[in-house]
Short mmCIF file of C-alpha atoms in Angstrom, two decimals:
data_model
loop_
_atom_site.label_atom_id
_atom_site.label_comp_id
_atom_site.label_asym_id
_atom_site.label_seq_id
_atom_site.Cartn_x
_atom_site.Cartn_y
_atom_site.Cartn_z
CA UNK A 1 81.73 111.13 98.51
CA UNK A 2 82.39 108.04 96.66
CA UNK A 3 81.90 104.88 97.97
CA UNK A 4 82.37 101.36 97.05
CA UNK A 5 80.10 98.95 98.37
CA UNK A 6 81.20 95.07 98.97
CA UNK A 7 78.57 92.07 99.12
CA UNK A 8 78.90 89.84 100.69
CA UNK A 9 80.27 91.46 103.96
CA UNK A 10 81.19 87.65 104.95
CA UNK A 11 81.37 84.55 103.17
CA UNK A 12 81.88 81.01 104.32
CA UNK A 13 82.12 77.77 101.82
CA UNK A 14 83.24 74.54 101.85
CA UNK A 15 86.66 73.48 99.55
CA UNK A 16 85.68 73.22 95.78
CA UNK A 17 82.48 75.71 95.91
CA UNK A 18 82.01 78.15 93.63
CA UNK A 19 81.52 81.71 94.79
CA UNK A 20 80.72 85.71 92.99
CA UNK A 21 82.03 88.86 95.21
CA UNK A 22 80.44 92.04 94.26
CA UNK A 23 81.67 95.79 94.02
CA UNK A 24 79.12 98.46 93.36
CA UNK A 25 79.46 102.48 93.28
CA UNK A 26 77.67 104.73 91.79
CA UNK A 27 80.47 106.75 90.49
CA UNK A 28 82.27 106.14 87.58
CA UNK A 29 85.55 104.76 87.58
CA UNK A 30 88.48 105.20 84.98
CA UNK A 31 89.98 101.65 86.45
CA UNK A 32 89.11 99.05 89.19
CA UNK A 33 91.69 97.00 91.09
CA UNK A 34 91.13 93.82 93.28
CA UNK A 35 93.35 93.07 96.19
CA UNK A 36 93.79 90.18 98.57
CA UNK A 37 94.67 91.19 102.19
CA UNK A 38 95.99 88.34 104.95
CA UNK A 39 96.25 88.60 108.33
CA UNK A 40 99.01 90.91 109.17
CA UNK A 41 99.67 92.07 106.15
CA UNK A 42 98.97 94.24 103.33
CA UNK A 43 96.58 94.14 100.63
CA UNK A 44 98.18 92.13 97.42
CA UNK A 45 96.74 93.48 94.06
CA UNK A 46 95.02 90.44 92.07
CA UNK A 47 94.29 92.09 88.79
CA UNK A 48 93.52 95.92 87.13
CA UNK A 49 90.16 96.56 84.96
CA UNK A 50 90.32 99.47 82.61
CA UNK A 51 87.87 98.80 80.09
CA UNK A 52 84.05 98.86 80.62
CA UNK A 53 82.53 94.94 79.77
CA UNK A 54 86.18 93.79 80.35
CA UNK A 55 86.43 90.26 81.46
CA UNK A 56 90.03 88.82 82.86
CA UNK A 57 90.51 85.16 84.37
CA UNK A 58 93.53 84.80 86.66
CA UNK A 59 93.81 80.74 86.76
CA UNK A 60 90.13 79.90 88.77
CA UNK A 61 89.63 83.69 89.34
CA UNK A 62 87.63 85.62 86.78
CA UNK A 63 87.12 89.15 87.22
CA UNK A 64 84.28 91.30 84.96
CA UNK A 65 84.43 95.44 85.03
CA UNK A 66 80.40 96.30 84.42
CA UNK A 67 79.47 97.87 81.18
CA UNK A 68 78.97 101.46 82.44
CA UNK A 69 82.30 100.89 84.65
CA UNK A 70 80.29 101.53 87.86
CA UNK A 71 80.62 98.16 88.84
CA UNK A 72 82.69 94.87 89.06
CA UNK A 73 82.89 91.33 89.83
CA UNK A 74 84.87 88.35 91.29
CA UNK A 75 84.23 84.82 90.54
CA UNK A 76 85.95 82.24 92.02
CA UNK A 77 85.67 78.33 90.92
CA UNK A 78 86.17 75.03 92.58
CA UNK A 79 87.32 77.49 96.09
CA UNK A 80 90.35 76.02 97.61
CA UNK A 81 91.63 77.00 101.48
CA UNK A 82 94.53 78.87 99.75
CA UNK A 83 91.34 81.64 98.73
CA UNK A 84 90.91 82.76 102.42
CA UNK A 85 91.62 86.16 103.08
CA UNK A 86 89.98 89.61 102.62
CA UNK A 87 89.09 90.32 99.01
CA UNK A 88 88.99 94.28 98.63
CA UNK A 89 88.14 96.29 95.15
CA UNK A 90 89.72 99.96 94.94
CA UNK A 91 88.41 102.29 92.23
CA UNK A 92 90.06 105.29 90.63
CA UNK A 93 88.19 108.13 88.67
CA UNK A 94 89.42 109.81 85.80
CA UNK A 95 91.98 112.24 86.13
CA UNK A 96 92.57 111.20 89.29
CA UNK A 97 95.33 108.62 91.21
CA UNK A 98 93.31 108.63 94.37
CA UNK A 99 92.30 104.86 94.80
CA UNK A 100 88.80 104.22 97.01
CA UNK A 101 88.64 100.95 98.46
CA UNK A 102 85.30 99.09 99.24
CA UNK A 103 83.91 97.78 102.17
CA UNK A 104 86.02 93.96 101.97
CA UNK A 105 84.39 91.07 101.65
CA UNK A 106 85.51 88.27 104.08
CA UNK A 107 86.06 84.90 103.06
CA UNK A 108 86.56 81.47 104.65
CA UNK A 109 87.24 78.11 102.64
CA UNK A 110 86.86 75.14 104.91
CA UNK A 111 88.56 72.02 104.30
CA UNK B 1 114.76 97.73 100.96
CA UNK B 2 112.50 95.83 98.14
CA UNK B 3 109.19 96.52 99.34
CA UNK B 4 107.43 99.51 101.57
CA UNK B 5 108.67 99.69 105.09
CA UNK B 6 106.75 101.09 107.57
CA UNK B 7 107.51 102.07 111.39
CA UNK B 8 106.95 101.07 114.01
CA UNK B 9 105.15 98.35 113.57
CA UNK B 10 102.82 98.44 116.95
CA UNK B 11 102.58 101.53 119.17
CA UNK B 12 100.72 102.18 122.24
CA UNK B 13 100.14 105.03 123.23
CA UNK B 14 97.85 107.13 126.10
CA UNK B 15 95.09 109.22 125.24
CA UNK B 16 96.32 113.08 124.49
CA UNK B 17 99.37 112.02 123.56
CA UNK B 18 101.44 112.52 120.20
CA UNK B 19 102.52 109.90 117.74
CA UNK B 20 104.49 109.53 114.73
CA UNK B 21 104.19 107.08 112.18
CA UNK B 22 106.89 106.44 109.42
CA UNK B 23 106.77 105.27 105.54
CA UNK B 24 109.64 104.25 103.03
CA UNK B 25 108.14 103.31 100.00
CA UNK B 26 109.55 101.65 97.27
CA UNK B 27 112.43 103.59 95.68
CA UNK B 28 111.33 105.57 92.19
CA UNK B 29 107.34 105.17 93.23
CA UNK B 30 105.99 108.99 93.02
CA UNK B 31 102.63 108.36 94.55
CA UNK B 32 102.44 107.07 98.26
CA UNK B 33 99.33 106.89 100.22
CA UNK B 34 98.14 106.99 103.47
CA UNK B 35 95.16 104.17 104.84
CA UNK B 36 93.24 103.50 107.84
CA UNK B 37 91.78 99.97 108.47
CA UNK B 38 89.50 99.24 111.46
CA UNK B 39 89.19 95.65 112.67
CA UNK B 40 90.15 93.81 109.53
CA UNK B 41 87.47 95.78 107.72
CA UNK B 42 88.06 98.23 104.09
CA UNK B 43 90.57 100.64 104.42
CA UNK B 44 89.34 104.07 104.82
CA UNK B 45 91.86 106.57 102.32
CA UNK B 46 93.61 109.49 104.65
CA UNK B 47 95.84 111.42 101.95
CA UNK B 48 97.84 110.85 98.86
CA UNK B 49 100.72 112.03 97.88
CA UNK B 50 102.81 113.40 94.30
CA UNK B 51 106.34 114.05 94.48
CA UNK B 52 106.25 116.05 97.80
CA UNK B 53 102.87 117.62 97.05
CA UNK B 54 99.40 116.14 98.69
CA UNK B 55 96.86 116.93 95.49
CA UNK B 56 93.76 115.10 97.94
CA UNK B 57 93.53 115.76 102.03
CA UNK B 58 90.03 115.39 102.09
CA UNK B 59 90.66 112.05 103.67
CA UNK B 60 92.19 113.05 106.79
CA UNK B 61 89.69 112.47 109.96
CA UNK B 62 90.45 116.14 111.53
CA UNK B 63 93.01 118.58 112.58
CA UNK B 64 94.46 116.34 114.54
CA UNK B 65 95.92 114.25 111.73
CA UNK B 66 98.70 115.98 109.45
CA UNK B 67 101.19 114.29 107.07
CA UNK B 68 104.04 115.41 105.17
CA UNK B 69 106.68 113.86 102.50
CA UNK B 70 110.26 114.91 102.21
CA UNK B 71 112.67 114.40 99.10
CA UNK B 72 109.98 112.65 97.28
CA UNK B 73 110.62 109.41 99.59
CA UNK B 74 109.89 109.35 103.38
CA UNK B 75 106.49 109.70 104.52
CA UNK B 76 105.52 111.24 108.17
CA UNK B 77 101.58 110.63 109.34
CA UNK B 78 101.15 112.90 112.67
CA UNK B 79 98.36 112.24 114.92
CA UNK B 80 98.00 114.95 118.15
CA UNK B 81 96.62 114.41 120.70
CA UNK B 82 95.45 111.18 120.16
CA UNK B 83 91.93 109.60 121.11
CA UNK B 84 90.84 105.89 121.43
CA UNK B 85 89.09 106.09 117.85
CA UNK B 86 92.23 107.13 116.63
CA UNK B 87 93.18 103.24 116.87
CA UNK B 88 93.26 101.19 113.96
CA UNK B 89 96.13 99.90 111.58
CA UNK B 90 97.60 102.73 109.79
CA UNK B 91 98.90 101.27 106.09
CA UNK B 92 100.83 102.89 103.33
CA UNK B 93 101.49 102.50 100.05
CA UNK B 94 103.43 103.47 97.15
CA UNK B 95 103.29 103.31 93.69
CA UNK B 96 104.29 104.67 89.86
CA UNK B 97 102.10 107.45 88.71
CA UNK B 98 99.47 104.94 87.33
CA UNK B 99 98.95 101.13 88.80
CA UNK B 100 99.54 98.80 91.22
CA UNK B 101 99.33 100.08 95.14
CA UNK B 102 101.95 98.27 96.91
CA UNK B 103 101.50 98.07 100.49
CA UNK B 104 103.49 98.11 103.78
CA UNK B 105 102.59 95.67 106.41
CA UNK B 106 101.28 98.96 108.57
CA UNK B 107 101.44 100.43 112.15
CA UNK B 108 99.38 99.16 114.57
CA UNK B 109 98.20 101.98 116.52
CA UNK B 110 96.30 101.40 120.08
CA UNK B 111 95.29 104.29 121.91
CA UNK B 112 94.57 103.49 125.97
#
């Protein structure tokens, strides 16, 4: 069974902190997606990694696929309250389109 | 409609009984999938399917749970006799053969 593990499970910052999100498996994945979920609604996809060592920055959001493409990464500078939500990672493997999402990681921005 | 619809949007139901839950995804997306997401946590994957075939059931919590897709659109996720672990927010999503999951705003399902 694959599974994609998510630390930290919860994370709570004050505005303008800087803060890393980790995805770990020990499967192999052909791509890696990050989503944003709010209350009530679905998840929102934030960026796709396909390349092992790839490194993509969406405005203060930076996102790094690990080397061996077992694992991935979400930075996020100068937080802002907008970032609140539930940050997910979903992983594909090759030859397959059956996404696995990870375990969420929770985060609050306080004002 | 633009995005994925799903139906209805909160059911409650009593224990043993049947319920249906409904899925229009986005018009032209092959793939559609099936999620379950307990208290805000990751969403646990039911089934996926191609077309109007379902390549990956492994997903699907036990013979209780059955889905099916007709006309490669419309989506059906079938829970019998349903138990109070059977509640949880039931989410789908569609999408082109490779990419971007787009998601529905799910069916709240509580079971009394």
């Amino acid at each position: 069974t694959q599974l994609l593990e998510q630390s930290p499970q919860f994370l709570s910052i004050q505005e303008g902190e800087n803060l890393t999100v980790y995805c770990n498996s020990s499967s192999v994945f052909s791509s890696l997606q990050w989503y944003r979920q709010e209350p009530g609604e679905g998840p929102v996809l934030l960026v796709t990694v396909v390349t092992g060592g790839e490194v993509k920055k969406l405005k203060r959001l930076t996102f790094q696929f690990g080397d061996a493409r077992k694992d991935s990464s979400l930075h996020i500078t100068a937080a802002q309250t907008g970032d609140t939500g539930l940050y997910l990672c979903a992983g594909a493997s090759k030859g397959t389109y059956k996404y696995i999402f990870g375990t969420g990681t929770r985060l609050k921005v306080l004002a | 409609g633009a995005g994925v619809s799903q139906s209805p949007s909160n059911k409650v139901t009593e224990k043993g009984k049947d319920v249906e839950l409904r899925c229009d995804p986005i018009s032209g997306h092959t793939a559609l999938y099936w999620y379950r997401q307990s208290l805000g946590q990751g969403l646990e994957f039911l089934i996926y399917f191609q077309g109007n075939s379902a390549p990956d059931k492994s997903g699907l919590p036990s013979d209780r749970f059955s889905a099916e897709r007709t006309g490669g659109s419309v989506s059906t996720l079938t829970i019998q006799r349903t138990q109070q672990e059977d509640s949880a927010v039931y989410l789908c999503a569609s999408s082109r053969i490779t990419g971007e999951l787009f998601f529905g705003e799910g069916s709240r399902l509580t079971v009394l």
